[in-house]
Every structure is written in structure tokens, then in C-alpha cells.
Amino acid sequence: MGMGPLPEEQSRDRPARLRDVAALAGVDPSLVSRVLSGATGFSIRPETRMRVHRAAEELDYRPNHAARSLRTARSMAVGMVVPNLANVVYARIHAGAAERAAQVGYSLLVATGPTAPLARTLYGRIDGLMVASATSDAGPAGDDDAPTLPTVLVNRQEDGDVPSITVDDEEGADLATRHLLDLGHVRVAHLAGPQNADTARRRLHGYLRAMERAGAEVTGALVAGESYEEQGGFDAARELVTRDPAPTAIFVANIQAAIGALAALRELGIGVPEDVSVVALHDAPLARFLDPPLTTVRMPLEEMGRRAVTMLLDYLAGGDAQRIRVQTAPQLIERRSTARPRAT
Amino acid sequence: MGMGPLPEEQSRDRPARLRDVAALAGVDPSLVSRVLSGATGFSIRPETRMRVHRAAEELDYRPNHAARSLRTARSMAVGMVVPNLANVVYARIHAGAAERAAQVGYSLLVATGPTAPLARTLYGRIDGLMVASATSDAGPAGDDDAPTLPTVLVNRQEDGDVPSITVDDEEGADLATRHLLDLGHVRVAHLAGPQNADTARRRLHGYLRAMERAGAEVTGALVAGESYEEQGGFDAARELVTRDPAPTAIFVANIQAAIGALAALRELGIGVPEDVSVVALHDAPLARFLDPPLTTVRMPLEEMGRRAVTMLLDYLAGGDAQRIRVQTAPQLIERRSTARPRAT
DNA sequence: CTGTTAGCGCTTTCAA
DNA sequence: TTGAAAGCGCTAACAG
């Protein structure tokens, strides 16, 4: 190959290369590669392996990602797109995903914002992408002129054969609604999320299902809202309670909207839970410090995150596009925002 | 070089390489490289440049990151470590950083968790790191056995010549405290953050400075707390109001702790702002939906994020370690949690 | 059990 | 104004 400086001497402070390790251990670079990358199904004398490891440690060897990626055509990293960082839901999904990714030796890179531009930034740095934006701002990576990247949808599901993983939002909504029904409420309202998010649609279905099973009538007056945010929840709650007949309980599609709803009811002088009970989907550390402490339904988000990674890796390995629904049961966390209706 | 298949025909669906573009344009790969990477200071016939661009577009050419990194020894990406994703403060810092990174053609990768393991995951994928964890869980990247990566501290400052960028927490705290003082409060307390976070220390100083300038006495009874979280704020507020003399106003070191504090006061039947005024550092969309809507001080976090990137890039380019304090003035946002003391 | 070899896709001297 | 050549650090056949 005609190298210049002999590798015997380690030069300056430049990070050690495979070749340097090999030289120090007195073996060939390819051997070092096999040993250090934990390749299996080849034989080596234990003593040689030892020497290699020792040399690597000695030189504080760290494989060069770029070289490895170039050679193997894989980056050993996966990406995750979330709509924004300040959100417990995504934080929990991410936590699960990060845990699993670490377990299997992958790096997990996060990015925020609209999917398409991100796919462009991340392209070439990751092998696959998890899109955890609930609303289809830009479908799976590949829209407009963004490069196509193997993608799984997390917490969202779409027509066609796009792989996806979701939790059982319908069951969560059903559980929340049933809680209200069981307390004796009849006019149970739903403060819904944006209907372009399929989680919101599934929560609405869950609500309707529970109401129907209980034989409770659902009129248009009982459903309002189009938002997962505080302000939207505030506005919708205001509207809801002025309708006729007024609900005695509200199932809110997510916790942020519920915070807005609580504020609206407070401002109107409507007591929670004396006048109106409130329960929200998704739990957060914050919930118990609200006024009143908010009853919530906790979803298995970490598990979804973990399984999303597993699923993406399977998909990358040539598996086919699955649609997984995490079946772990949602969990009701009773706090002080729900109670029996005033005049049973 | 003795390649196998002629590059004339583009093969399968394999992404186009530089070589393919060159073949299509009828020029040498090196020329394509120069043209497409926007290199400057070389001459080329406009027509040739045109042909190259057209060929690249035609083939939907996208440079291979790994190859480029391997060759140039730079990844054109920077990383940012945040302690957790569910936090407005980091979300805003990140937003600013992402904006600037995009402007200058860098990718910004985010990761969460303790710094050291992350530095290991990110090592080789990024050229430099912004550490935005307020508390020194593990100092700058490089502790224990984590690899060393050029690092700037964001929203945190440390002894030695570690580059860092911060906002003026002291001024923010001073502003909040002054607001209380100006309203006529005398026994103004401080619910402090964890004193291993230098932001918390600087906020404490700002509080002390404002008190001193106003000639208000600060006894030990007026300072409590060691947390940036709801529960910590809850506990500390409880304690604070039982002290003698009880404060009539509290400056809380951050908004999460303030949420806990509000809950505690509510539980004790202490009216806000009738009995006790509360102001917190850092604003959030949530603030106006709290009970009562919370007066806050908004810090220039996006700007800090933007400048952090600029600073890191300068540092990478060989600039020396700076310590920047963003001087943009904090902004008081008055809502309903502060008022004149009961008996002026 | 270990070594040789070729080359991933790109950039950058250097030469024409 | 353009082309030729070398090689970044690694891995995966294939030989020995």
C-alpha cells in the first residue's frame, strides 16, 4: 500500500486507528476489526484476542463512524421526529425508544419540527426514522422533495401499508368515559382533539363506544373542541358548559387541553368536581398540582417507544410493514377532579 | 482504477453517486465535487457548471455523508444534550439553536440523559457538543471514560476556561424581586433552585442584590428550597409560609417549582395574590392557565440557543474559549399572581 | 487461526 | 478550465 510513516510509532494526538491497534498488538488490522466489532463465527486464539483488546484499551481506540458507515452502508443510528420538545407524551415515548436503542447498540437521534426538512437533515446519518408527530403535517418522510427513508409511524396510524405502532387510545378513552359513567354521570361530554390527528379520532370513538354501551345518549351538544392545546381546551370548555343541556362531566382528549378547560371552568365559577367532573387522557407529573388535582388515564407510552425501535429494526432487516397496537391496559389515576354528580 | 460496471448506465435504484453525475454531465467527478459543494475560488465555464447541476438534479443526487465525513474528517453536525425533553426552557433553547444550525448548513442532533453516555453515542457523529444540562451531572463531555468532544456549556457556566453561554439570570431574578418590592412588599422570600445548578445560584444572587439595593432585610427565614420541580416547590412553599415572620411575596426560581408552590398555598388556604404574591422565572404557555395566572419573567432563551451554535462553530474553527452572557433584557409578564400587599 | 486485498464515495492536491 | 490519482479508516471476501 505504500504508506508513509510507519505505524509502529503512534503519531501526535491523532485518535488511534485500527491500524495502530493492530501494530501494537502485532496482528493484522482485519483481525482487530473482527475482534472488536464482536463478529461471531470465526476462531481466534484466546491469547491473541486478549492482546488485541489490551492494545485497543491502551490506545483508547474508538472506531471511526464515518469509515465504518461508508464501508457497511449502515449508520447504526435511528432517528425520531417529534413535533416539539416540550411535551411529556413525546418525552415518555422517547425515553422508551432511547432505552431500547441503547440495548441493541444503536444511537437514537432526535429532531423537532416539520417532518420533511428534518428527513433531509437526517438523511444519510440514520438508517431509519420514527415519526412521532400525531398530525400528518407531511405524511411519512418522502413527501415533496424530501428523501425517502425507511419510516415507522409512532402513535399514529395511516391508510396504506405504512408500518405503525400505536397505543389503544380507544380503550383509554373508553376507560375514562366509563369512570365518569360509573360515578353516575349521564350527560358526559367529550372535549375532543384535532380531528386530523388519528389519536384524536380514536379517542372520540372510544368515548362514543363507552357512551353507547352504557346506553347514554350522545347529542351533538356533548362534543366540542378541536385542539390538544391549553387555549383550545379553554375555548371549547367555555362553549361546552353553556350548551343545553349542560354536561356534568367532561372527558378531555389530552392533558394540555384539560389544563385550559380547568381554567375556563374556574373563570366561570363552575366548581370541579362539584359542578362538573373532568378527566383527561395522558398523565403528567404536573397533574397532581393542578387545581383541582386532575384525574387522568395513563397510557403505556414507554413501551410503545421501546417497541417502535424493535419494529423499525425488524423492518430495516427486511421484515414487512406491520401495524402494531400496544395492548397493555391504560391505567386510571384518580385524583380530585372527578366525583359523583351533584344530585344523583 | 479498474471498476467493474461502466458508470454510463445508472444501476438499479441505488442512490446516484458523484461518479454517476459526472458521467451524465460528461465531466470528471472532481469537477462535480467542486461545483456541488459550492467551493469557491476556482474557475469553470458557466455552461459546464450548468450541465453538472442539471445532471445532479436529474439523478436526484445526494452526497453520501459517510464518505464526505471520512474524507474531510468533519460531520457537519453538532449535538445538544438536554436533561429531559419535557421542558419549555430547553425547548426554546433548542428552537433557537436549530434555527441557527440550519442557517449555517449544520444538522443539529438532540439527545437526552446523563452527558457522559451520550457523548459516547454521539462521538464521531458530531463535530461539537452543546451541553444544556443545568446541573453538573458530569461536567463537560470527557469525564470518566467518555470521549472528549469540543463542548460549550449552554445556560451554565463553570470555573476554568470551558466555553459557556448564559442568560442574565441575576438580572432576571433582580427584575422579579424588584417587581415585588415595587408593589410594596417588604418580606419578600425566595424559593430557590438546586444550588448545584449555577443558574440557581445566580438567581439567588439576583434576589439578594435586589433586596439589598432596596434596603430590605434578608433573614435566613426568607430563603428556602432546593428544587426546580413541582414537588420541591410544593414542599418549600409549605415550609416558607409557616416561618416567622411569614413572607408576603415569593420569588420562585423557576416555573415548575412555582406550580408546586401555588398548589401548596392553595391547599393551605392562603390566597394568591391576596395573602401572598408569587412570581416565577421563565415563562411558559401554561402560565396563563394556572390558578391564578402566573406572573413570570421571560428570558431570551431562543437567542441564547442561536448564539450557542455560532459560538460552538467559532470554537471549532479554532477560536478560543469564550464566556458569553446574553445581555438582552429579561421581560416581566404581569398576570394575576402578584399584587400589592394586603395592608400597605 | 491469521493475513492479503480491494474498495465503500468523496475531496484535494497536483498536473495538464 | 479540467482531469488524474491518491487515500480518509474500515470491513469482508478470499487465501494461506
XYZ file of C-alpha atoms (C1' of nucleotides) in Angstrom:
720
model
C 0.000 0.000 0.000
C 2.991 2.237 0.374
C 2.181 4.154 3.487
C 4.358 6.990 4.569
C 5.139 6.984 8.263
C 5.439 3.612 9.877
C 2.510 2.831 12.105
C 4.817 1.485 14.779
C 5.083 4.855 16.410
C 1.794 6.389 17.378
C 1.670 9.857 15.939
C 0.798 13.021 17.882
C -2.556 13.045 19.444
C -4.486 11.900 16.457
C -7.024 9.311 17.556
C -5.810 5.772 17.230
C -6.870 3.857 14.150
C -7.466 0.209 13.720
C -4.087 0.005 12.107
C -2.408 1.418 15.186
C -4.072 -1.126 17.386
C -3.047 -3.873 15.027
C 0.531 -2.690 15.046
C 0.643 -2.555 18.815
C -0.912 -5.990 19.146
C 1.301 -7.344 16.416
C -1.536 -8.637 14.272
C -3.327 -7.696 11.096
C -5.922 -4.912 11.063
C -8.590 -7.207 9.737
C -8.190 -9.378 12.786
C -8.605 -6.420 15.035
C -11.728 -5.483 13.166
C -13.202 -8.910 13.664
C -12.359 -8.997 17.332
C -13.510 -5.523 18.233
C -16.696 -5.496 16.252
C -17.724 -8.591 18.143
C -18.035 -10.602 14.980
C -19.058 -14.142 15.594
C -18.373 -17.435 13.891
C -14.647 -17.212 13.481
C -11.930 -18.697 15.594
C -9.084 -16.978 17.263
C -6.612 -17.898 19.910
C -7.779 -16.519 23.242
C -4.389 -15.077 23.832
C -4.436 -13.159 20.563
C -7.876 -11.807 21.324
C -6.523 -10.688 24.654
C -3.629 -8.860 23.059
C -5.972 -7.070 20.713
C -8.245 -5.938 23.479
C -5.350 -4.767 25.527
C -3.892 -2.796 22.661
C -7.244 -1.187 21.937
C -7.618 -0.154 25.512
C -4.083 1.068 25.718
C -4.587 3.338 22.756
C -8.106 4.282 23.773
C -9.233 3.133 20.379
C -12.610 4.325 19.131
C -13.895 3.162 15.792
C -14.369 5.820 13.181
C -18.064 6.023 12.446
C -17.716 7.592 9.056
C -15.367 4.928 7.794
C -17.468 2.154 9.168
C -20.662 3.604 7.722
C -19.077 4.099 4.375
C -17.920 0.551 4.314
C -21.014 -1.155 5.665
C -23.548 1.273 4.244
C -25.221 1.454 7.620
C -25.016 4.146 10.247
C -26.162 2.212 13.303
C -28.351 5.132 14.239
C -32.057 5.718 14.032
C -33.902 8.976 14.167
C -37.040 10.160 15.839
C -39.056 13.166 14.806
C -41.231 14.823 17.413
C -43.385 17.888 16.838
C -41.948 19.713 19.809
C -39.713 19.066 22.727
C -41.886 20.453 25.499
C -44.321 17.629 25.792
C -44.464 14.808 28.303
C -46.047 12.450 25.867
C -43.153 12.576 23.459
C -40.691 12.621 26.292
C -42.018 9.290 27.511
C -42.141 7.740 24.072
C -38.603 8.907 23.547
C -37.434 7.524 26.857
C -38.645 4.079 25.895
C -37.113 4.312 22.466
C -33.782 5.514 23.795
C -33.650 2.639 26.246
C -34.231 0.037 23.593
C -31.930 1.655 21.064
C -29.108 1.642 23.602
C -29.764 -2.015 24.359
C -29.319 -3.021 20.768
C -26.321 -0.827 20.140
C -27.976 1.894 18.126
C -27.788 5.620 18.614
C -31.040 7.497 18.759
C -31.066 10.969 17.292
C -33.976 13.291 17.912
C -35.082 16.185 15.828
C -38.009 18.552 16.053
C -40.130 20.337 13.556
C -41.941 19.564 10.346
C -41.005 16.122 9.116
C -39.876 16.857 5.604
C -36.968 19.237 6.258
C -35.811 17.029 9.088
C -35.728 13.968 6.957
C -33.397 15.963 4.787
C -31.089 16.901 7.660
C -31.018 13.411 8.988
C -30.751 11.643 5.661
C -27.540 9.713 5.489
C -26.974 9.905 9.213
C -29.604 7.377 10.156
C -30.811 4.055 8.867
C -34.448 4.586 9.666
C -36.875 7.051 11.093
C -39.625 7.052 13.679
C -42.166 9.760 13.084
C -43.976 10.589 16.275
C -45.895 13.614 15.105
C -49.539 12.900 15.734
C -50.842 15.037 12.937
C -49.936 14.390 9.363
C -48.065 17.602 8.745
C -46.267 15.873 5.981
C -47.037 12.211 5.964
C -44.186 9.761 6.182
C -40.793 11.028 5.149
C -40.724 11.238 1.409
C -43.265 13.896 0.707
C -42.441 16.723 -1.605
C -38.758 16.672 -2.351
C -37.536 15.149 0.888
C -35.533 11.967 0.519
C -37.206 8.706 1.300
C -36.102 6.966 4.430
C -37.499 3.755 5.896
C -40.081 5.065 8.304
C -42.384 3.819 11.001
C -45.177 5.910 12.387
C -45.300 6.091 16.158
C -48.504 6.955 17.965
C -50.205 7.356 14.657
C -51.603 5.179 12.008
C -52.395 5.701 8.408
C -54.067 4.087 5.482
C -51.928 2.011 3.207
C -49.137 -0.248 4.291
C -47.076 2.221 6.264
C -45.731 0.472 9.342
C -47.105 1.947 12.523
C -47.344 1.458 16.238
C -49.988 2.918 18.467
C -51.394 2.558 21.943
C -55.005 1.738 22.494
C -56.396 5.246 22.555
C -59.881 3.953 22.079
C -59.605 1.803 25.157
C -58.072 4.678 27.121
C -60.931 6.940 26.156
C -63.408 4.229 26.938
C -61.853 3.778 30.369
C -62.011 7.483 31.123
C -65.587 7.762 29.963
C -66.622 4.672 31.873
C -65.118 6.133 35.001
C -67.434 9.109 34.622
C -70.405 6.923 33.797
C -69.714 4.659 36.750
C -69.739 7.654 39.039
C -73.312 8.203 37.941
C -72.907 10.865 35.294
C -75.244 10.761 32.345
C -74.550 13.911 30.394
C -70.905 13.127 29.813
C -69.262 15.406 27.271
C -66.132 14.991 25.218
C -63.675 17.755 24.616
C -62.022 16.396 21.510
C -58.643 16.818 19.926
C -57.892 17.943 16.376
C -59.637 15.507 14.098
C -56.780 15.451 11.650
C -54.855 13.544 14.305
C -55.835 9.934 14.298
C -55.254 9.669 18.047
C -57.984 12.270 18.454
C -60.326 10.331 16.226
C -59.699 7.141 18.120
C -60.312 8.855 21.426
C -63.593 10.154 20.116
C -64.539 6.632 19.074
C -63.663 5.299 22.482
C -65.858 7.897 24.086
C -68.744 7.111 21.763
C -68.318 3.412 22.345
C -68.455 3.765 26.114
C -71.472 6.016 25.925
C -73.293 3.677 23.648
C -72.587 0.626 25.739
C -73.867 2.439 28.782
C -76.975 3.447 26.940
C -76.166 7.118 27.420
C -77.371 9.388 24.700
C -74.810 11.399 22.777
C -76.108 14.555 21.196
C -74.017 16.978 19.202
C -74.146 19.291 22.174
C -71.939 16.887 24.084
C -68.955 17.056 21.792
C -66.764 20.102 21.227
C -63.182 21.057 20.649
C -60.523 20.606 18.010
C -57.342 21.045 19.958
C -54.662 19.418 22.044
C -53.566 22.730 23.496
C -54.419 24.820 26.534
C -56.076 27.649 24.676
C -58.167 25.281 22.592
C -59.273 23.436 25.700
C -60.115 26.723 27.345
C -62.308 27.863 24.488
C -64.044 24.547 23.983
C -64.825 24.115 27.673
C -66.373 27.561 27.789
C -68.565 26.654 24.917
C -69.468 23.233 26.225
C -70.869 24.383 29.544
C -73.126 26.963 28.018
C -74.896 24.409 25.919
C -78.211 22.987 26.786
C -78.370 20.583 28.433
C -75.060 21.297 30.132
C -72.818 18.321 30.799
C -72.000 17.276 34.347
C -68.753 15.638 33.327
C -66.145 16.084 30.622
C -63.641 13.659 29.196
C -60.847 15.769 27.734
C -58.765 14.290 24.937
C -55.425 15.270 26.410
C -53.913 16.832 29.461
C -52.897 20.139 27.986
C -56.389 20.865 26.765
C -57.612 19.819 30.191
C -55.476 22.476 31.820
C -57.183 25.042 29.633
C -60.566 23.553 30.433
C -59.953 23.748 34.174
C -59.006 27.396 33.767
C -62.182 28.124 31.835
C -64.437 26.445 34.381
C -62.685 28.260 37.187
C -63.184 31.557 35.469
C -66.868 30.831 35.019
C -67.227 29.947 38.663
C -68.074 26.370 37.879
C -66.795 24.045 40.563
C -64.728 20.988 39.730
C -65.732 18.371 40.657
C -68.837 19.689 42.473
C -70.491 21.026 39.338
C -68.537 19.313 36.618
C -66.139 16.370 36.731
C -63.074 16.375 34.479
C -60.853 13.524 33.399
C -58.082 13.680 30.815
C -56.147 11.235 28.737
C -52.404 11.097 29.468
C -50.793 11.595 32.785
C -48.050 14.034 33.728
C -46.151 14.875 36.913
C -47.917 18.206 36.774
C -51.387 16.687 37.118
C -51.409 16.405 40.864
C -50.507 20.058 41.306
C -53.384 21.389 39.263
C -56.487 22.902 40.772
C -58.017 20.512 41.480
C -55.555 17.656 41.077
C -56.529 16.092 37.792
C -57.786 12.565 37.306
C -56.058 11.067 34.290
C -55.591 7.942 32.229
C -52.027 6.820 31.850
C -51.039 5.150 28.584
C -48.142 2.719 28.039
C -46.010 5.219 26.169
C -42.566 3.982 27.163
C -43.496 0.552 25.988
C -44.637 1.969 22.681
C -41.293 3.731 22.333
C -39.360 0.563 23.065
C -41.342 -1.484 20.640
C -41.133 1.192 17.983
C -37.385 0.736 17.849
C -37.642 -3.025 17.708
C -40.171 -2.725 14.964
C -38.134 -0.275 12.930
C -35.089 -2.505 13.158
C -37.102 -5.506 12.029
C -38.423 -3.505 9.164
C -34.931 -2.433 8.175
C -33.845 -6.036 8.288
C -36.371 -6.803 5.610
C -39.407 -7.635 7.712
C -42.654 -6.416 6.306
C -44.715 -3.433 7.304
C -46.628 -4.212 10.448
C -49.283 -2.312 12.287
C -48.889 -2.870 15.960
C -51.232 -1.811 18.672
C -49.726 -1.985 22.139
C -52.267 -3.845 24.186
C -51.029 -3.063 27.650
C -54.000 -1.719 29.537
C -54.339 2.022 30.154
C -54.480 2.913 33.801
C -56.891 5.228 35.572
C -55.292 7.559 38.060
C -57.954 9.010 40.294
C -57.270 12.378 41.761
C -59.697 15.051 42.777
C -61.270 16.346 39.599
C -63.919 13.651 39.362
C -66.789 12.863 41.713
C -70.415 11.737 41.721
C -72.780 14.219 40.133
C -74.373 16.705 42.488
C -77.940 15.444 42.559
C -77.683 11.769 41.862
C -8.963 2.211 -11.071
C -10.435 -0.809 -12.787
C -14.092 -0.508 -11.958
C -16.462 -3.218 -12.915
C -19.679 -1.981 -14.468
C -19.434 1.120 -16.582
C -20.901 4.107 -14.868
C -22.639 5.188 -18.059
C -25.738 3.254 -17.188
C -27.226 4.122 -13.846
C -27.704 0.917 -11.948
C -30.949 -0.185 -10.297
C -32.261 2.087 -7.677
C -29.039 2.564 -5.847
C -28.678 6.235 -4.995
C -26.659 8.175 -7.507
C -23.028 8.794 -6.706
C -20.843 11.654 -7.667
C -19.391 9.463 -10.340
C -22.796 8.914 -11.884
C -23.428 12.611 -12.040
C -20.029 13.150 -13.579
C -20.684 10.518 -16.200
C -24.012 12.021 -17.099
C -22.576 15.506 -17.307
C -19.577 14.260 -19.200
C -17.033 15.650 -16.780
C -14.710 14.398 -14.101
C -16.018 13.577 -10.633
C -13.652 16.030 -9.041
C -15.259 18.809 -11.001
C -18.682 17.783 -9.845
C -17.452 17.771 -6.290
C -16.146 21.306 -6.623
C -19.312 22.563 -8.204
C -21.791 20.918 -5.906
C -20.039 21.563 -2.659
C -20.134 25.247 -3.521
C -16.379 25.527 -3.415
C -15.131 28.967 -4.187
C -12.038 30.354 -5.825
C -11.840 28.181 -8.890
C -12.958 28.899 -12.384
C -15.324 26.943 -14.516
C -17.215 27.586 -17.682
C -20.790 28.594 -16.820
C -22.059 26.103 -19.291
C -20.199 23.238 -17.671
C -21.452 24.246 -14.250
C -24.934 24.219 -15.703
C -24.516 20.716 -17.079
C -23.326 19.484 -13.725
C -26.240 20.962 -11.873
C -28.666 19.570 -14.359
C -27.179 16.112 -14.133
C -27.295 16.210 -10.341
C -30.912 17.191 -10.368
C -31.753 14.633 -12.991
C -30.295 11.856 -10.891
C -31.583 13.294 -7.633
C -28.056 13.208 -6.354
C -27.493 13.392 -2.618
C -23.994 13.415 -1.249
C -23.022 10.483 0.886
C -22.432 11.769 4.377
C -20.233 8.950 5.495
C -17.868 9.283 2.575
C -17.681 13.006 2.923
C -17.065 12.803 6.661
C -14.425 10.199 6.218
C -12.642 12.335 3.711
C -12.960 15.705 5.397
C -12.887 14.470 8.970
C -15.903 16.591 9.748
C -19.520 15.597 10.123
C -21.244 18.931 9.632
C -23.446 18.150 12.583
C -23.493 19.398 16.123
C -25.141 17.843 19.130
C -27.118 19.171 22.006
C -27.613 17.397 25.296
C -30.646 18.282 27.349
C -31.577 16.718 30.687
C -35.081 15.896 29.559
C -37.370 16.561 26.684
C -40.427 17.724 28.584
C -39.295 21.191 29.454
C -40.146 24.506 27.834
C -36.836 26.015 28.740
C -34.832 23.505 26.770
C -37.409 23.502 24.026
C -36.857 27.208 23.500
C -33.094 26.981 23.672
C -33.256 24.175 21.189
C -35.533 26.094 18.854
C -33.017 28.895 18.637
C -30.135 26.512 18.139
C -31.940 24.563 15.438
C -32.719 27.748 13.566
C -29.136 28.899 13.525
C -27.731 25.468 12.734
C -29.990 25.210 9.721
C -28.891 28.645 8.562
C -25.261 27.664 8.509
C -25.806 24.263 6.967
C -25.306 22.112 10.016
C -27.517 19.383 11.348
C -28.495 19.572 14.976
C -28.884 16.305 16.813
C -30.502 16.187 20.222
C -30.028 13.615 22.891
C -31.287 13.281 26.433
C -29.897 11.869 29.576
C -26.681 11.964 31.524
C -23.981 13.620 29.481
C -21.250 11.018 29.582
C -23.029 8.078 27.926
C -24.471 10.411 25.335
C -21.139 11.819 24.412
C -20.221 8.235 23.716
C -23.230 7.612 21.462
C -22.750 10.835 19.609
C -18.994 10.653 19.340
C -17.972 10.525 15.727
C -21.336 11.690 14.503
C -20.928 15.286 15.522
C -18.160 17.856 15.455
C -19.075 19.539 18.680
C -21.467 19.431 21.561
C -23.679 21.863 23.405
C -24.403 20.759 26.926
C -27.573 22.352 28.186
C -27.950 20.438 31.401
C -28.082 22.991 34.166
C -26.611 20.795 36.820
C -23.173 19.339 36.513
C -24.178 15.713 36.373
C -20.957 15.000 34.650
C -19.210 18.187 33.737
C -18.276 18.780 30.156
C -18.046 15.743 27.955
C -14.841 13.976 28.788
C -15.416 12.902 32.320
C -14.757 9.355 33.348
C -14.178 7.285 30.250
C -16.323 9.238 27.836
C -14.539 10.544 24.787
C -13.614 14.184 24.677
C -15.572 16.315 22.290
C -15.304 20.061 21.801
C -18.003 21.321 24.105
C -19.735 24.521 25.013
C -21.890 24.842 28.063
C -25.280 26.378 27.435
C -27.220 28.031 30.226
C -24.472 27.114 32.590
C -21.075 28.324 33.452
C -18.163 26.757 35.135
C -14.790 27.535 36.555
C -11.829 27.152 34.287
C -11.760 28.002 30.626
C -14.708 25.982 29.457
C -16.613 27.994 26.866
C -20.091 28.871 28.017
C -23.100 30.947 27.217
C -25.712 32.055 29.685
C -28.555 34.467 30.011
C -28.573 37.067 32.721
C -30.273 35.062 35.438
C -29.148 37.506 38.033
C -30.830 40.350 36.216
C -33.963 38.249 35.686
C -34.130 37.470 39.370
C -33.474 41.075 40.228
C -36.299 42.140 37.947
C -38.730 39.692 39.506
C -37.756 40.698 43.016
C -37.937 44.375 42.198
C -41.430 43.884 40.858
C -42.456 42.537 44.237
C -40.617 45.261 46.070
C -42.144 47.939 43.876
C -45.586 46.646 44.717
C -44.795 47.462 48.295
C -43.752 44.091 49.663
C -41.044 44.017 52.276
C -40.857 40.454 53.441
C -40.062 39.049 50.015
C -38.958 35.431 50.106
C -37.028 33.377 47.604
C -37.870 29.829 46.748
C -34.536 28.746 45.372
C -33.430 26.125 42.915
C -30.878 23.383 43.492
C -27.673 25.106 44.469
C -25.545 22.742 42.453
C -27.026 24.429 39.386
C -25.255 27.660 38.713
C -28.439 29.179 37.296
C -29.986 28.678 40.709
C -27.037 30.326 42.406
C -27.190 33.291 40.087
C -30.902 33.693 40.653
C -30.300 33.692 44.364
C -27.681 36.399 43.926
C -30.056 38.469 41.846
C -32.653 38.196 44.548
C -30.183 39.181 47.230
C -28.931 42.067 45.154
C -32.406 43.482 44.620
C -33.238 43.117 48.292
C -30.077 44.790 49.360
C -30.471 47.696 46.993
C -33.984 48.222 48.247
C -32.768 48.139 51.787
C -34.963 45.144 52.565
C -33.634 42.814 55.180
C -32.975 39.223 54.190
C -33.057 36.750 57.024
C -32.495 33.047 56.655
C -36.212 32.608 57.122
C -36.805 34.214 53.759
C -34.942 31.668 51.679
C -35.940 28.054 51.196
C -35.975 25.339 48.580
C -33.509 23.291 46.597
C -35.503 22.280 43.587
C -36.631 23.136 40.104
C -39.504 20.705 40.252
C -43.149 20.812 41.252
C -42.831 18.640 44.310
C -39.827 20.553 45.564
C -41.652 23.831 45.104
C -44.633 22.424 46.902
C -42.622 21.361 49.928
C -40.550 24.513 50.116
C -43.570 26.801 49.850
C -45.278 24.954 52.668
C -42.274 25.463 54.819
C -41.757 29.077 53.859
C -45.192 30.278 54.873
C -45.034 28.721 58.299
C -41.918 30.620 59.189
C -41.925 33.677 61.324
C -42.221 36.300 60.076
C -44.149 34.905 57.134
C -43.358 36.409 53.725
C -45.996 38.333 51.813
C -44.386 37.607 48.478
C -42.295 34.856 46.937
C -39.948 34.917 44.005
C -39.732 31.336 42.767
C -36.617 30.273 40.888
C -38.468 28.558 38.060
C -41.921 27.950 36.768
C -42.222 24.278 37.601
C -41.415 24.886 41.227
C -43.904 27.752 41.129
C -46.654 25.368 40.060
C -45.914 23.281 43.113
C -45.819 26.383 45.278
C -49.216 27.536 44.055
C -50.623 24.125 44.867
C -49.211 24.243 48.371
C -50.582 27.702 49.095
C -53.967 26.688 47.763
C -54.002 23.647 49.974
C -53.167 25.776 52.987
C -55.946 28.182 52.155
C -53.529 31.004 51.533
C -54.808 33.315 48.826
C -52.662 34.314 45.882
C -52.214 37.208 45.449
C -54.364 38.448 48.362
C -52.202 36.876 51.038
C -49.041 36.089 49.157
C -47.799 37.245 45.780
C -45.893 34.824 43.557
C -43.637 35.491 40.615
C -41.512 32.938 38.785
C -38.556 32.991 36.470
C -39.212 31.618 32.960
C -42.411 31.901 31.080
C -44.467 29.124 29.520
C -47.708 28.934 27.552
C -49.127 27.163 30.558
C -48.633 30.140 32.877
C -51.780 31.973 31.980
C -53.938 28.929 32.667
C -52.711 28.400 36.192
C -54.694 29.368 39.256
C -54.121 32.245 39.427
C -52.468 33.076 36.111
C -48.817 33.344 36.986
C -46.679 36.432 36.677
C -43.346 35.458 35.159
C -40.070 36.745 33.833
C -39.271 35.737 30.300
C -35.628 35.172 29.419
C -34.063 35.407 25.943
C -33.658 31.671 25.538
C -34.003 31.397 21.778
C -31.308 33.964 21.365
C -29.059 32.016 23.681
C -29.664 28.919 21.572
C -28.834 30.721 18.362
C -25.681 32.202 19.754
C -24.631 28.920 21.286
C -24.360 27.414 17.832
C -22.430 30.354 16.467
C -20.115 30.170 19.406
C -19.547 26.442 19.111
C -18.732 26.787 15.437
C -16.263 29.580 16.152
C -14.689 27.443 18.788
C -14.390 24.522 16.405
C -12.779 26.811 13.884
C -10.024 27.462 16.349
C -11.408 30.448 18.193
C -10.703 30.494 21.864
C -12.967 29.617 24.734
C -15.315 32.475 25.409
C -17.788 33.083 28.135
C -20.758 34.897 26.775
C -23.606 36.357 28.709
C -26.589 37.251 26.564
C -27.454 40.773 27.569
C -30.900 41.053 26.069
C -33.135 42.249 28.862
C -35.439 39.804 30.645
C -39.070 40.740 30.377
C -41.674 40.880 33.108
C -45.015 39.397 32.176
C -47.588 40.509 34.680
C -50.517 38.239 35.206
C -52.620 37.781 38.273
C -50.409 36.175 40.880
C -48.861 39.407 42.096
C -50.474 42.391 43.784
C -49.873 44.983 46.484
C -49.598 43.536 49.959
C -52.806 43.397 51.951
C -52.232 46.144 54.487
C -49.925 48.575 52.772
C -6.027 -19.484 13.072
C -4.283 -15.241 10.596
C -3.042 -12.231 6.610
C -3.931 -10.027 1.846
C -6.591 -7.382 -0.861
C -9.909 -4.408 -2.695
C -12.788 -0.708 -2.371
C -17.155 1.942 0.030
C -17.877 7.634 -2.150
C -15.857 11.519 -1.589
C -12.293 15.631 -1.766
C -7.966 17.599 -2.799
C -3.510 18.258 -4.183
C -1.083 18.251 -8.394
C -0.514 18.086 -13.243
C -2.075 19.044 -17.893
C -10.519 25.364 -17.332
C -10.437 20.401 -16.499
C -8.596 15.637 -15.314
C -5.747 12.041 -12.744
C -4.575 9.976 -8.704
C -4.329 9.072 -4.002
C -6.291 7.868 0.111
C -9.562 9.059 4.555
C -10.423 4.191 8.144
C -12.764 0.450 7.930
C -14.680 -4.489 6.720
C -15.461 -8.686 4.128
C -14.325 -11.899 0.831
C -10.831 -14.964 -0.042
C -6.208 -17.158 0.577
C -2.913 -19.184 3.035
